[in-house]
Coordinates of C-alpha atoms and ligand atoms in Angstrom, one line a residue:
M150 CA -25.4 -96.4 -50.9
K151 CA -26.4 -92.8 -51.5
K152 CA -26.1 -91.8 -55.1
N153 CA -23.6 -89.0 -55.9
Y154 CA -24.9 -87.0 -58.9
R155 CA -22.5 -85.4 -61.3
I156 CA -23.8 -82.4 -63.2
A157 CA -21.9 -80.9 -66.2
V158 CA -22.6 -77.2 -66.1
L159 CA -22.4 -75.4 -69.5
P160 CA -23.2 -71.7 -69.0
G161 CA -22.4 -70.7 -72.6
D162 CA -22.9 -67.2 -74.0
G163 CA -24.9 -64.0 -73.4
I164 CA -27.1 -64.2 -70.3
G165 CA -26.2 -67.9 -69.9
P166 CA -23.4 -67.3 -67.3
E167 CA -25.6 -64.7 -65.4
V168 CA -28.6 -66.9 -65.0
M169 CA -26.4 -69.9 -64.3
Q170 CA -25.1 -68.1 -61.2
E171 CA -28.6 -68.1 -59.8
A172 CA -29.1 -71.8 -60.5
Y173 CA -25.8 -72.4 -58.6
K174 CA -27.5 -70.7 -55.5
V175 CA -30.3 -73.3 -55.7
L176 CA -27.8 -76.1 -56.2
D177 CA -26.1 -74.9 -53.1
V178 CA -29.3 -75.1 -51.1
L179 CA -29.9 -78.7 -52.5
K180 CA -26.5 -79.7 -51.2
K181 CA -26.5 -77.9 -47.8
H182 CA -30.1 -78.1 -46.8
F183 CA -31.5 -81.1 -48.7
F184 CA -28.3 -83.1 -48.3
I185 CA -28.3 -84.2 -51.9
S186 CA -24.9 -85.5 -52.8
L187 CA -24.0 -83.7 -56.0
E188 CA -21.0 -82.3 -57.7
T189 CA -20.8 -79.8 -60.6
E190 CA -18.1 -79.3 -63.1
E191 CA -18.2 -76.3 -65.5
F192 CA -17.2 -76.5 -69.2
N193 CA -17.0 -74.1 -72.1
I194 CA -19.6 -74.3 -74.9
G195 CA -20.8 -72.2 -77.8
G196 CA -19.3 -69.0 -78.9
I197 CA -17.1 -68.6 -75.9
A198 CA -15.6 -72.1 -76.6
I199 CA -15.0 -71.1 -80.2
D200 CA -13.0 -68.1 -78.9
S201 CA -11.1 -70.2 -76.3
D202 CA -10.7 -73.6 -77.9
G203 CA -11.5 -73.0 -81.6
F204 CA -14.6 -75.3 -81.4
A205 CA -18.1 -74.7 -80.2
L206 CA -18.1 -78.1 -78.6
P207 CA -14.6 -78.8 -77.4
K208 CA -13.6 -82.5 -76.8
K209 CA -13.1 -81.7 -73.1
T210 CA -16.7 -80.5 -72.8
L211 CA -18.0 -83.5 -74.6
I212 CA -16.1 -85.9 -72.4
G213 CA -17.2 -84.0 -69.3
C214 CA -20.8 -84.4 -70.4
E215 CA -20.3 -88.1 -71.1
N216 CA -19.0 -88.6 -67.6
A217 CA -21.9 -86.7 -66.0
D218 CA -25.4 -87.8 -65.0
A219 CA -27.0 -84.8 -66.5
I220 CA -26.2 -81.5 -68.3
L221 CA -27.3 -78.1 -67.1
F222 CA -27.1 -75.8 -70.1
G223 CA -27.4 -72.0 -70.3
S224 CA -27.6 -70.7 -73.8
V225 CA -25.3 -70.2 -76.8
G226 CA -24.9 -67.8 -79.7
G227 CA -24.6 -64.2 -80.5
K228 CA -23.8 -61.6 -83.2
K229 CA -20.0 -62.1 -82.9
W230 CA -20.3 -65.6 -84.3
N231 CA -23.0 -64.9 -86.9
K232 CA -20.4 -64.5 -89.7
L233 CA -19.5 -68.2 -89.4
S234 CA -21.1 -70.7 -91.7
L235 CA -24.3 -72.1 -90.5
Q236 CA -22.7 -75.5 -89.6
D237 CA -20.0 -73.8 -87.5
R238 CA -22.3 -71.4 -85.5
P239 CA -22.6 -72.1 -81.8
E240 CA -26.3 -73.3 -82.0
I241 CA -25.7 -76.0 -84.6
A242 CA -22.1 -76.9 -83.7
S243 CA -22.7 -77.2 -80.0
L244 CA -26.4 -77.5 -79.0
L245 CA -27.6 -79.5 -82.0
A246 CA -24.4 -81.6 -81.9
L247 CA -25.1 -82.5 -78.2
R248 CA -28.7 -83.4 -78.9
K249 CA -27.5 -85.7 -81.7
H250 CA -24.6 -87.1 -79.8
F251 CA -26.7 -88.1 -76.8
N252 CA -29.7 -89.1 -78.9
L253 CA -31.9 -86.6 -77.0
F254 CA -35.0 -87.5 -79.0
C255 CA -37.5 -86.1 -76.5
N256 CA -38.0 -82.4 -75.7
L257 CA -40.3 -81.4 -72.8
R258 CA -41.4 -77.8 -72.6
P259 CA -43.9 -76.9 -69.9
S260 CA -45.8 -73.7 -70.3
K261 CA -47.7 -72.5 -67.3
L262 CA -49.6 -69.3 -66.7
Y263 CA -48.7 -68.0 -63.2
P264 CA -51.8 -66.2 -61.7
E265 CA -49.5 -63.4 -60.3
I266 CA -48.4 -62.3 -63.7
K267 CA -51.5 -63.0 -65.7
Y268 CA -51.5 -59.5 -67.0
L269 CA -48.4 -60.3 -69.1
S270 CA -50.3 -62.7 -71.3
P271 CA -51.3 -61.2 -74.7
L272 CA -54.5 -63.2 -74.5
R273 CA -57.8 -61.6 -73.3
P274 CA -58.4 -61.9 -69.5
D275 CA -61.6 -63.9 -70.1
I276 CA -59.6 -66.5 -72.1
I277 CA -56.9 -67.0 -69.5
Q278 CA -59.1 -66.6 -66.4
S279 CA -58.7 -70.2 -65.5
G280 CA -55.0 -70.3 -66.3
F281 CA -53.4 -73.1 -68.2
D282 CA -50.7 -75.7 -67.8
I283 CA -49.5 -77.3 -71.1
L284 CA -46.7 -79.7 -71.6
C285 CA -45.3 -79.8 -75.1
V286 CA -43.7 -83.1 -75.9
R287 CA -41.6 -82.5 -79.1
E288 CA -39.7 -85.1 -81.1
L289 CA -36.2 -83.6 -81.3
I290 CA -33.8 -85.4 -83.5
G291 CA -35.9 -86.6 -86.5
G292 CA -38.2 -85.0 -89.1
I293 CA -37.4 -82.2 -91.5
Y294 CA -34.5 -80.7 -89.5
F295 CA -32.4 -83.8 -89.9
G296 CA -34.0 -85.7 -92.8
E297 CA -31.9 -86.6 -95.8
P298 CA -31.5 -85.8 -98.6
K299 CA -31.4 -82.0 -98.2
G300 CA -29.6 -79.6 -100.5
E301 CA -29.8 -77.0 -103.2
G302 CA -29.1 -76.7 -106.9
I303 CA -30.0 -75.0 -110.1
K304 CA -32.5 -76.4 -112.6
N305 CA -34.1 -74.8 -115.6
N306 CA -32.2 -71.6 -114.8
S307 CA -33.8 -71.4 -111.3
Q308 CA -32.1 -72.0 -108.0
Y309 CA -33.9 -74.5 -105.8
A310 CA -33.5 -75.9 -102.3
F311 CA -35.1 -78.8 -100.5
D312 CA -35.4 -80.6 -97.2
T313 CA -36.9 -84.0 -96.3
E314 CA -39.5 -84.6 -93.7
I315 CA -39.0 -88.3 -92.8
Y316 CA -40.2 -90.3 -89.8
Y317 CA -39.7 -93.9 -88.9
E318 CA -42.4 -95.7 -87.0
Y319 CA -40.0 -96.4 -84.1
E320 CA -39.3 -92.6 -83.8
V321 CA -43.0 -91.8 -83.5
S322 CA -43.6 -94.7 -81.1
R323 CA -41.0 -93.7 -78.6
I324 CA -42.0 -90.1 -78.4
A325 CA -45.7 -91.0 -78.2
D326 CA -44.9 -93.4 -75.4
V327 CA -43.3 -90.5 -73.4
A328 CA -46.3 -88.3 -74.1
F329 CA -48.8 -90.9 -72.9
K330 CA -46.8 -91.8 -69.8
L331 CA -46.5 -88.1 -68.8
A332 CA -50.2 -87.5 -69.5
S333 CA -51.1 -90.3 -67.1
T334 CA -49.3 -88.3 -64.3
R335 CA -51.2 -85.2 -65.2
K336 CA -54.7 -84.7 -66.6
N337 CA -54.8 -87.8 -68.8
K338 CA -55.1 -85.9 -72.1
V339 CA -52.8 -86.1 -75.2
C340 CA -53.5 -84.0 -78.3
S341 CA -51.3 -85.1 -81.2
I342 CA -50.5 -82.5 -83.8
D343 CA -50.0 -83.3 -87.5
K344 CA -50.9 -82.4 -91.0
S345 CA -52.2 -85.7 -92.1
N346 CA -54.6 -84.1 -94.6
V347 CA -51.5 -83.3 -96.7
L348 CA -48.4 -85.0 -95.6
Q349 CA -47.5 -88.7 -96.0
S350 CA -45.2 -88.5 -93.0
S351 CA -48.1 -87.2 -90.9
L352 CA -50.3 -90.2 -91.9
L353 CA -47.7 -92.5 -90.4
W354 CA -47.5 -90.2 -87.4
R355 CA -51.2 -90.4 -86.7
K356 CA -51.5 -94.2 -87.4
T357 CA -48.6 -94.8 -85.0
V358 CA -49.9 -92.5 -82.3
N359 CA -53.3 -94.3 -82.5
K360 CA -51.5 -97.7 -82.1
I361 CA -49.5 -96.6 -79.1
S362 CA -52.6 -95.0 -77.4
K363 CA -54.0 -98.6 -77.1
K364 CA -51.5 -99.2 -74.3
Y365 CA -52.9 -96.2 -72.3
P366 CA -56.7 -96.8 -72.1
D367 CA -57.0 -94.1 -69.4
V368 CA -55.5 -91.4 -71.5
N369 CA -57.8 -89.5 -73.8
L370 CA -56.3 -89.0 -77.2
S371 CA -57.3 -86.3 -79.7
H372 CA -55.7 -85.2 -83.0
L373 CA -55.4 -81.7 -84.5
Y374 CA -54.0 -80.4 -87.7
I375 CA -51.1 -77.9 -87.0
D376 CA -53.0 -75.0 -88.5
N377 CA -56.0 -75.6 -86.3
A378 CA -53.8 -76.3 -83.2
V379 CA -52.2 -72.9 -83.4
M380 CA -55.7 -71.3 -83.4
Q381 CA -57.1 -73.5 -80.6
I382 CA -54.2 -72.7 -78.3
I383 CA -55.0 -69.0 -78.6
K384 CA -58.7 -69.6 -78.4
N385 CA -58.7 -71.8 -75.3
P386 CA -55.3 -72.9 -74.0
N387 CA -56.9 -74.5 -70.9
Q388 CA -58.4 -77.3 -73.0
F389 CA -54.9 -78.8 -73.4
D390 CA -52.8 -81.0 -71.2
V391 CA -50.0 -82.7 -73.2
L392 CA -49.3 -81.7 -76.8
L393 CA -47.5 -84.3 -78.8
C394 CA -45.6 -82.9 -81.8
S395 CA -43.0 -83.6 -84.5
N396 CA -39.8 -81.7 -84.5
M397 CA -40.9 -78.8 -86.6
F398 CA -44.5 -78.5 -85.4
G399 CA -43.2 -78.7 -81.8
D400 CA -40.7 -75.9 -82.5
I401 CA -43.6 -73.6 -83.6
I402 CA -46.1 -74.7 -81.0
S403 CA -43.8 -74.5 -78.0
D404 CA -42.9 -70.9 -78.9
E405 CA -46.6 -70.1 -79.2
C406 CA -47.2 -71.6 -75.8
A407 CA -44.2 -69.6 -74.4
M408 CA -45.6 -66.4 -75.8
I409 CA -49.0 -66.7 -74.1
T410 CA -47.4 -67.2 -70.7
G411 CA -45.9 -63.7 -70.9
S412 CA -42.1 -64.1 -70.9
I413 CA -39.7 -66.6 -72.4
G414 CA -37.6 -65.9 -69.3
L415 CA -39.9 -68.2 -67.3
L416 CA -39.8 -71.3 -69.4
P417 CA -37.5 -74.3 -68.8
S418 CA -37.0 -77.4 -71.0
A419 CA -35.6 -80.9 -70.8
S420 CA -34.2 -83.0 -73.6
L421 CA -34.0 -86.7 -72.8
N422 CA -32.8 -89.9 -74.3
E423 CA -34.0 -93.5 -73.9
K424 CA -31.7 -94.0 -70.9
N425 CA -33.2 -90.9 -69.3
F426 CA -30.0 -88.9 -69.6
G427 CA -30.9 -85.3 -70.2
L428 CA -29.9 -81.8 -71.1
Y429 CA -31.8 -79.2 -69.2
E430 CA -31.9 -75.6 -70.5
P431 CA -34.0 -72.4 -70.7
A432 CA -36.4 -72.2 -73.6
G433 CA -34.9 -68.8 -74.6
G434 CA -31.6 -67.9 -76.2
S435 CA -28.6 -65.9 -75.2
A436 CA -30.6 -62.6 -75.2
P437 CA -27.7 -60.3 -76.3
D438 CA -30.0 -57.3 -75.9
I439 CA -30.0 -57.6 -72.1
T440 CA -26.6 -59.3 -71.5
G441 CA -24.5 -58.0 -68.7
K442 CA -27.2 -55.7 -67.2
N443 CA -28.3 -58.0 -64.3
I444 CA -31.9 -57.8 -65.6
A445 CA -32.3 -61.3 -67.1
N446 CA -35.0 -63.5 -65.6
P447 CA -33.2 -66.5 -63.9
I448 CA -36.5 -68.4 -63.4
A449 CA -36.2 -70.4 -66.7
Q450 CA -32.7 -71.6 -65.7
I451 CA -33.8 -72.4 -62.1
L452 CA -36.9 -74.3 -63.4
S453 CA -34.6 -76.2 -65.8
L454 CA -32.6 -77.3 -62.8
S455 CA -35.9 -78.3 -61.2
M456 CA -36.7 -80.5 -64.3
L457 CA -33.2 -82.0 -63.9
V458 CA -34.0 -82.9 -60.3
R459 CA -37.4 -84.3 -61.4
Y460 CA -36.4 -86.3 -64.5
G461 CA -32.7 -86.8 -64.0
M462 CA -32.6 -87.6 -60.3
N463 CA -36.3 -88.8 -59.8
L464 CA -36.5 -86.5 -56.8
N465 CA -40.1 -85.3 -57.5
Q466 CA -40.8 -83.9 -54.1
I467 CA -37.7 -81.7 -54.1
A468 CA -38.5 -80.6 -57.7
D469 CA -42.0 -79.7 -56.4
K470 CA -40.4 -77.6 -53.7
I471 CA -38.2 -75.7 -56.2
D472 CA -41.3 -75.0 -58.3
Y473 CA -43.2 -73.9 -55.2
S474 CA -40.4 -71.5 -54.3
V475 CA -40.7 -69.8 -57.8
N476 CA -44.4 -69.5 -57.2
D477 CA -43.8 -68.2 -53.7
V478 CA -41.4 -65.3 -54.8
L479 CA -43.8 -64.3 -57.6
R480 CA -46.6 -64.2 -55.1
K481 CA -44.5 -62.1 -52.8
G482 CA -44.1 -59.6 -55.7
Y483 CA -40.5 -60.3 -56.8
K484 CA -40.4 -59.6 -60.5
T485 CA -37.6 -59.1 -63.0
L486 CA -37.9 -56.4 -65.7
D487 CA -39.4 -58.8 -68.3
I488 CA -42.4 -59.7 -66.1
C489 CA -42.9 -56.4 -64.2
N490 CA -45.5 -53.8 -65.2
N491 CA -44.0 -51.0 -63.1
D492 CA -40.5 -49.7 -62.0
N493 CA -40.3 -52.0 -59.0
Y494 CA -38.4 -54.8 -60.6
V495 CA -35.6 -56.8 -59.0
T496 CA -32.3 -57.8 -60.5
T497 CA -31.3 -61.2 -61.7
S498 CA -29.2 -61.8 -58.6
K499 CA -31.9 -60.6 -56.2
M500 CA -34.5 -62.9 -57.9
G501 CA -32.1 -65.9 -57.6
S502 CA -31.4 -65.2 -54.0
A503 CA -35.1 -64.8 -53.2
I504 CA -35.9 -68.2 -54.7
A505 CA -33.0 -69.9 -52.9
D506 CA -34.1 -68.3 -49.6
S507 CA -37.7 -69.4 -50.2
L508 CA -36.4 -73.0 -50.9
I509 CA -34.6 -73.0 -47.5
N510 CA -37.6 -71.7 -45.7
G511 CA -40.0 -74.1 -47.4
K512 CA -37.8 -77.1 -46.6
Ligands
LIG278 P1 -33.6 -64.9 -77.4 O1 -34.5 -65.9 -76.8 O2 -32.2 -64.9 -76.9 O3 -34.2 -63.5 -77.1 C1 -35.5 -63.1 -77.5 C2 -36.1 -62.0 -76.5 O4 -36.4 -62.7 -75.3 C3 -35.1 -60.9 -76.3 O5 -35.7 -59.7 -76.2 C4 -34.5 -61.3 -74.9 O6 -34.1 -60.2 -74.1 C5 -35.7 -62.0 -74.2 N1 -35.2 -63.0 -73.3 C6 -34.7 -64.2 -73.5 N2 -34.4 -64.9 -72.4 C7 -34.7 -64.0 -71.4 C8 -34.6 -64.0 -69.9 N3 -34.1 -65.1 -69.3 N4 -35.0 -63.0 -69.2 C9 -35.5 -61.9 -69.8 N5 -35.7 -61.8 -71.2 C10 -35.3 -62.8 -71.9 O7 -33.7 -65.1 -78.9 P2 -32.9 -64.3 -80.1 O8 -32.8 -62.8 -79.8 O9 -33.7 -64.7 -81.3 O10 -31.5 -65.0 -80.2 C11 -30.3 -64.5 -79.6 C12 -29.2 -65.5 -79.7 O11 -29.5 -66.7 -79.0 C13 -29.0 -65.9 -81.2 O12 -27.6 -66.0 -81.4 C14 -29.7 -67.2 -81.3 O13 -29.2 -68.0 -82.3 C15 -29.4 -67.8 -79.9 N6 -30.4 -68.8 -79.4 C16 -29.9 -69.8 -78.6 C17 -30.7 -70.7 -78.1 C18 -30.1 -71.8 -77.2 O14 -29.0 -71.6 -76.7 N7 -30.9 -72.8 -76.8 C19 -32.1 -70.7 -78.3 C20 -32.6 -69.6 -79.1 C21 -31.7 -68.7 -79.6

């Protein structure tokens, strides 16, 4: 029997609801023109949920996500909720809580340089001449962001604070497995990032990655220290295929990769667990500076939906078509303000409609 997919849609704060409207246009095309049986249900999350329900992650939202096959997430946070304690703010109380609840240990962040907007990259033209296509595979629920103990105190009349970087072998093994598997569907290269010249946890990281690599003889494995990796990405991004990173190093590296593509508004992400359940969201945040102006770039949200179709539904050919439609509209000259170098930019809604139309035409 044909599978019916249930998607929990969580637009959130800031530009989240605006760009989600454009993802809905693509979802509509998937239903009407590709005959995918799917239903969506929308739930409050983040700051807007604090205002309406008193919690950033209301019970109803959590249950809705538990009953879904995948989560399509917008963004959360904004100035209005910055006065709350760190633990109660939308980002920690909703997004990090969802990652933890669903055990979303694997974060995928593709960064691709589109030839049509090469001029936006801050890198020299000769460096980006051949483009690049990097997939950052980041461990998402371990390492220093969650390691215990963490805390603060006063000793010898001085305040102190500390965090713990801790990795278990099974945590490194499972994320390494994902990186090698995905590399074998791409250019067969994994570069693992660590700081094993200084950190004990990185020594285990490297040892474990080496062990896992034996299962994938066709994939070429290299290692770089984080300080060298950030330099190499700027020097020659095209040398990389899959970057395998711990939580903190991946946080840094994936933003660097985002920056050299030109705009955060282009970059999707997927966070998956061992059962392949995933949360799909743009790499950027709620962008309060451009909220409500119909100028946000909806591409990151639409490509997040494409990742949902690829990894959550295993419909690779349809995901390829969505990606192609994004390429197609860029080639035709549709550009939102963030990626436009003149005054001829299109609105959020026009960009979304153009991508949806292209998807219908390319069917
Ligand atoms: P941000 O990513 O929201 O914005 C950084 C810059 O990128 C801004 O100039 C913004 O206009 C631009 N930008 C982001 N997305 C864009 C898009 N789709 N199109 C065009 N331009 C885009 O980061 P920030 O300003 O540091 O954070 C704003 C709020 O978002 C904060 O409350 C932060 O905590 C939150 N945040 C949420 C997430 C998330 O929900 N996953 C991620 C990062 C930040």
